[in-house]
């Protein structure tokens, strides 16, 4: 519970959750004293017992943001697992550029599902080829 040690995190999210820095500094000092005097641990359960939204509104908001951040790494983990599946199947049969393009399509599958596939296929079939596709 040191304001200076958490300054990067605090300054990054202060405008997002509308935190008053002077009040936050006082709340952090008071919470630190409560945890030390109450012989509570500086773990999440000890802090949760002391910090409530009514008493420490700024610190409560900041803790909520801090607890939500680890959840946002799921997209990254999904990307790596997708890459592993694709790389195993495509490793020997495709060029690197094609493998990269297919990886992006798989990772961004939510966006790629919104694309009009029929229109793309029609444009591809209408373009001139040296060999007839039909």
mmCIF file of C-alpha atoms in Angstrom:
data_model
loop_
_atom_site.group_PDB
_atom_site.id
_atom_site.type_symbol
_atom_site.label_atom_id
_atom_site.label_comp_id
_atom_site.label_asym_id
_atom_site.label_seq_id
_atom_site.Cartn_x
_atom_site.Cartn_y
_atom_site.Cartn_z
ATOM 1 C CA UNK A 1 0.000 0.000 0.000
ATOM 2 C CA UNK A 2 2.567 2.518 -1.132
ATOM 3 C CA UNK A 3 1.349 5.392 -3.288
ATOM 4 C CA UNK A 4 4.739 5.963 -4.930
ATOM 5 C CA UNK A 5 5.247 2.300 -5.846
ATOM 6 C CA UNK A 6 1.827 2.143 -7.480
ATOM 7 C CA UNK A 7 2.078 5.534 -9.180
ATOM 8 C CA UNK A 8 2.358 4.124 -12.719
ATOM 9 C CA UNK A 9 -0.762 1.996 -12.264
ATOM 10 C CA UNK A 10 -2.626 4.811 -10.489
ATOM 11 C CA UNK A 11 -1.778 7.445 -13.110
ATOM 12 C CA UNK A 12 -2.728 5.089 -15.927
ATOM 13 C CA UNK A 13 -6.229 4.364 -14.565
ATOM 14 C CA UNK A 14 -7.059 7.506 -12.562
ATOM 15 C CA UNK A 15 -9.056 9.122 -15.371
ATOM 16 C CA UNK A 16 -10.794 5.906 -16.375
ATOM 17 C CA UNK A 17 -12.391 5.316 -12.976
ATOM 18 C CA UNK A 18 -12.474 8.979 -11.854
ATOM 19 C CA UNK A 19 -10.144 8.845 -8.837
ATOM 20 C CA UNK A 20 -9.164 11.816 -6.672
ATOM 21 C CA UNK A 21 -5.418 11.437 -6.048
ATOM 22 C CA UNK A 22 -5.268 13.285 -2.718
ATOM 23 C CA UNK A 23 -8.140 11.229 -1.318
ATOM 24 C CA UNK A 24 -6.591 8.042 -2.680
ATOM 25 C CA UNK A 25 -3.277 8.800 -0.992
ATOM 26 C CA UNK A 26 -5.041 9.304 2.351
ATOM 27 C CA UNK A 27 -7.134 6.153 1.855
ATOM 28 C CA UNK A 28 -4.035 4.080 1.095
ATOM 29 C CA UNK A 29 -2.240 5.355 4.202
ATOM 30 C CA UNK A 30 -5.274 4.687 6.380
ATOM 31 C CA UNK A 31 -5.722 1.189 4.937
ATOM 32 C CA UNK A 32 -2.054 0.390 5.484
ATOM 33 C CA UNK A 33 -2.357 1.469 9.135
ATOM 34 C CA UNK A 34 -5.547 -0.576 9.605
ATOM 35 C CA UNK A 35 -3.893 -3.682 8.167
ATOM 36 C CA UNK A 36 -0.790 -3.277 10.332
ATOM 37 C CA UNK A 37 -2.680 -2.490 13.556
ATOM 38 C CA UNK A 38 -5.247 -5.217 13.006
ATOM 39 C CA UNK A 39 -2.551 -7.822 12.340
ATOM 40 C CA UNK A 40 -4.174 -8.605 9.002
ATOM 41 C CA UNK A 41 -2.212 -9.900 6.046
ATOM 42 C CA UNK A 42 -1.473 -7.807 2.995
ATOM 43 C CA UNK A 43 -3.182 -10.391 0.807
ATOM 44 C CA UNK A 44 -6.408 -9.941 -1.111
ATOM 45 C CA UNK A 45 -8.612 -11.322 1.678
ATOM 46 C CA UNK A 46 -7.079 -9.047 4.314
ATOM 47 C CA UNK A 47 -7.465 -6.007 2.108
ATOM 48 C CA UNK A 48 -11.016 -7.004 1.177
ATOM 49 C CA UNK A 49 -12.013 -7.055 4.863
ATOM 50 C CA UNK A 50 -10.807 -3.486 5.368
ATOM 51 C CA UNK A 51 -11.559 -1.779 2.038
ATOM 52 C CA UNK A 52 -15.250 -1.190 1.406
ATOM 53 C CA UNK A 53 -16.838 1.059 -1.179
ATOM 54 C CA UNK A 54 -18.538 3.198 1.482
ATOM 55 C CA UNK A 55 -15.385 3.994 3.455
ATOM 56 C CA UNK A 56 -12.669 3.936 0.766
ATOM 57 C CA UNK A 57 -14.364 4.691 -2.586
ATOM 58 C CA UNK A 58 -11.212 5.613 -4.539
ATOM 59 C CA UNK A 59 -9.147 2.676 -3.319
ATOM 60 C CA UNK A 60 -12.081 0.327 -3.875
ATOM 61 C CA UNK A 61 -12.340 1.410 -7.546
ATOM 62 C CA UNK A 62 -8.613 0.955 -8.056
ATOM 63 C CA UNK A 63 -8.660 -2.512 -6.491
ATOM 64 C CA UNK A 64 -11.576 -3.511 -8.742
ATOM 65 C CA UNK A 65 -9.551 -2.482 -11.802
ATOM 66 C CA UNK A 66 -6.509 -4.360 -10.511
ATOM 67 C CA UNK A 67 -8.518 -7.524 -9.966
ATOM 68 C CA UNK A 68 -10.052 -7.359 -13.457
ATOM 69 C CA UNK A 69 -6.769 -6.977 -15.359
ATOM 70 C CA UNK A 70 -5.626 -10.645 -15.226
ATOM 71 C CA UNK A 71 -8.862 -11.659 -16.946
ATOM 72 C CA UNK A 72 -7.939 -9.710 -20.057
ATOM 73 C CA UNK A 73 -5.074 -12.070 -20.970
ATOM 74 C CA UNK A 74 -7.516 -14.722 -22.239
ATOM 75 C CA UNK A 75 -7.335 -13.395 -25.809
ATOM 76 C CA UNK A 76 -3.566 -13.720 -25.778
ATOM 77 C CA UNK A 77 -3.738 -17.288 -24.485
ATOM 78 C CA UNK A 78 -6.341 -18.165 -27.108
ATOM 79 C CA UNK A 79 -4.037 -16.759 -29.780
ATOM 80 C CA UNK A 80 -1.146 -18.949 -28.690
ATOM 81 C CA UNK A 81 -3.264 -22.101 -28.534
ATOM 82 C CA UNK A 82 -4.628 -21.333 -32.007
ATOM 83 C CA UNK A 83 -1.108 -20.869 -33.302
ATOM 84 C CA UNK A 84 -0.041 -24.225 -31.877
ATOM 85 C CA UNK A 85 -2.925 -26.059 -33.594
ATOM 86 C CA UNK A 86 -2.375 -24.330 -36.914
ATOM 87 C CA UNK A 87 1.397 -24.704 -36.868
ATOM 88 C CA UNK A 88 1.209 -28.453 -36.225
ATOM 89 C CA UNK A 89 -1.077 -29.001 -39.198
ATOM 90 C CA UNK A 90 0.498 -26.525 -41.604
ATOM 91 C CA UNK A 91 4.148 -26.668 -40.664
ATOM 92 C CA UNK A 92 5.354 -28.756 -43.579
ATOM 93 C CA UNK A 93 2.790 -27.944 -46.232
ATOM 94 C CA UNK A 94 2.581 -24.152 -46.489
ATOM 95 C CA UNK A 95 4.675 -21.067 -46.832
ATOM 96 C CA UNK A 96 5.173 -18.794 -43.829
ATOM 97 C CA UNK A 97 3.043 -15.961 -45.272
ATOM 98 C CA UNK A 98 0.029 -18.221 -45.827
ATOM 99 C CA UNK A 99 0.426 -19.720 -42.367
ATOM 100 C CA UNK A 100 0.551 -16.221 -40.868
ATOM 101 C CA UNK A 101 -2.568 -15.120 -42.755
ATOM 102 C CA UNK A 102 -4.522 -18.181 -41.664
ATOM 103 C CA UNK A 103 -3.373 -17.652 -38.083
ATOM 104 C CA UNK A 104 -4.732 -14.109 -38.083
ATOM 105 C CA UNK A 105 -8.052 -15.312 -39.495
ATOM 106 C CA UNK A 106 -8.331 -17.965 -36.792
ATOM 107 C CA UNK A 107 -7.322 -15.649 -33.947
ATOM 108 C CA UNK A 108 -9.708 -12.918 -35.105
ATOM 109 C CA UNK A 109 -12.517 -15.382 -35.848
ATOM 110 C CA UNK A 110 -15.194 -13.079 -34.409
ATOM 111 C CA UNK A 111 -14.321 -10.448 -36.983
ATOM 112 C CA UNK A 112 -13.834 -12.927 -39.822
ATOM 113 C CA UNK A 113 -17.288 -14.445 -39.253
ATOM 114 C CA UNK A 114 -18.836 -11.073 -40.158
ATOM 115 C CA UNK A 115 -17.223 -11.005 -43.626
ATOM 116 C CA UNK A 116 -19.442 -11.703 -46.624
ATOM 117 C CA UNK A 117 -17.761 -14.837 -47.955
ATOM 118 C CA UNK A 118 -20.003 -15.206 -51.024
ATOM 119 C CA UNK A 119 -19.077 -11.746 -52.272
ATOM 120 C CA UNK A 120 -15.361 -12.524 -51.940
ATOM 121 C CA UNK A 121 -15.768 -15.827 -53.795
ATOM 122 C CA UNK A 122 -17.724 -14.121 -56.604
ATOM 123 C CA UNK A 123 -15.028 -11.447 -56.985
ATOM 124 C CA UNK A 124 -12.359 -14.133 -57.102
ATOM 125 C CA UNK A 125 -14.174 -16.189 -59.750
ATOM 126 C CA UNK A 126 -14.834 -13.117 -61.914
ATOM 127 C CA UNK A 127 -11.180 -12.112 -62.067
ATOM 128 C CA UNK A 128 -9.177 -13.187 -65.109
ATOM 129 C CA UNK A 129 -7.144 -16.360 -64.809
ATOM 130 C CA UNK A 130 -4.782 -18.142 -67.103
ATOM 131 C CA UNK A 131 -6.553 -21.382 -66.228
ATOM 132 C CA UNK A 132 -10.337 -21.608 -66.129
ATOM 133 C CA UNK A 133 -11.786 -22.353 -62.698
ATOM 134 C CA UNK A 134 -15.056 -23.780 -64.015
#
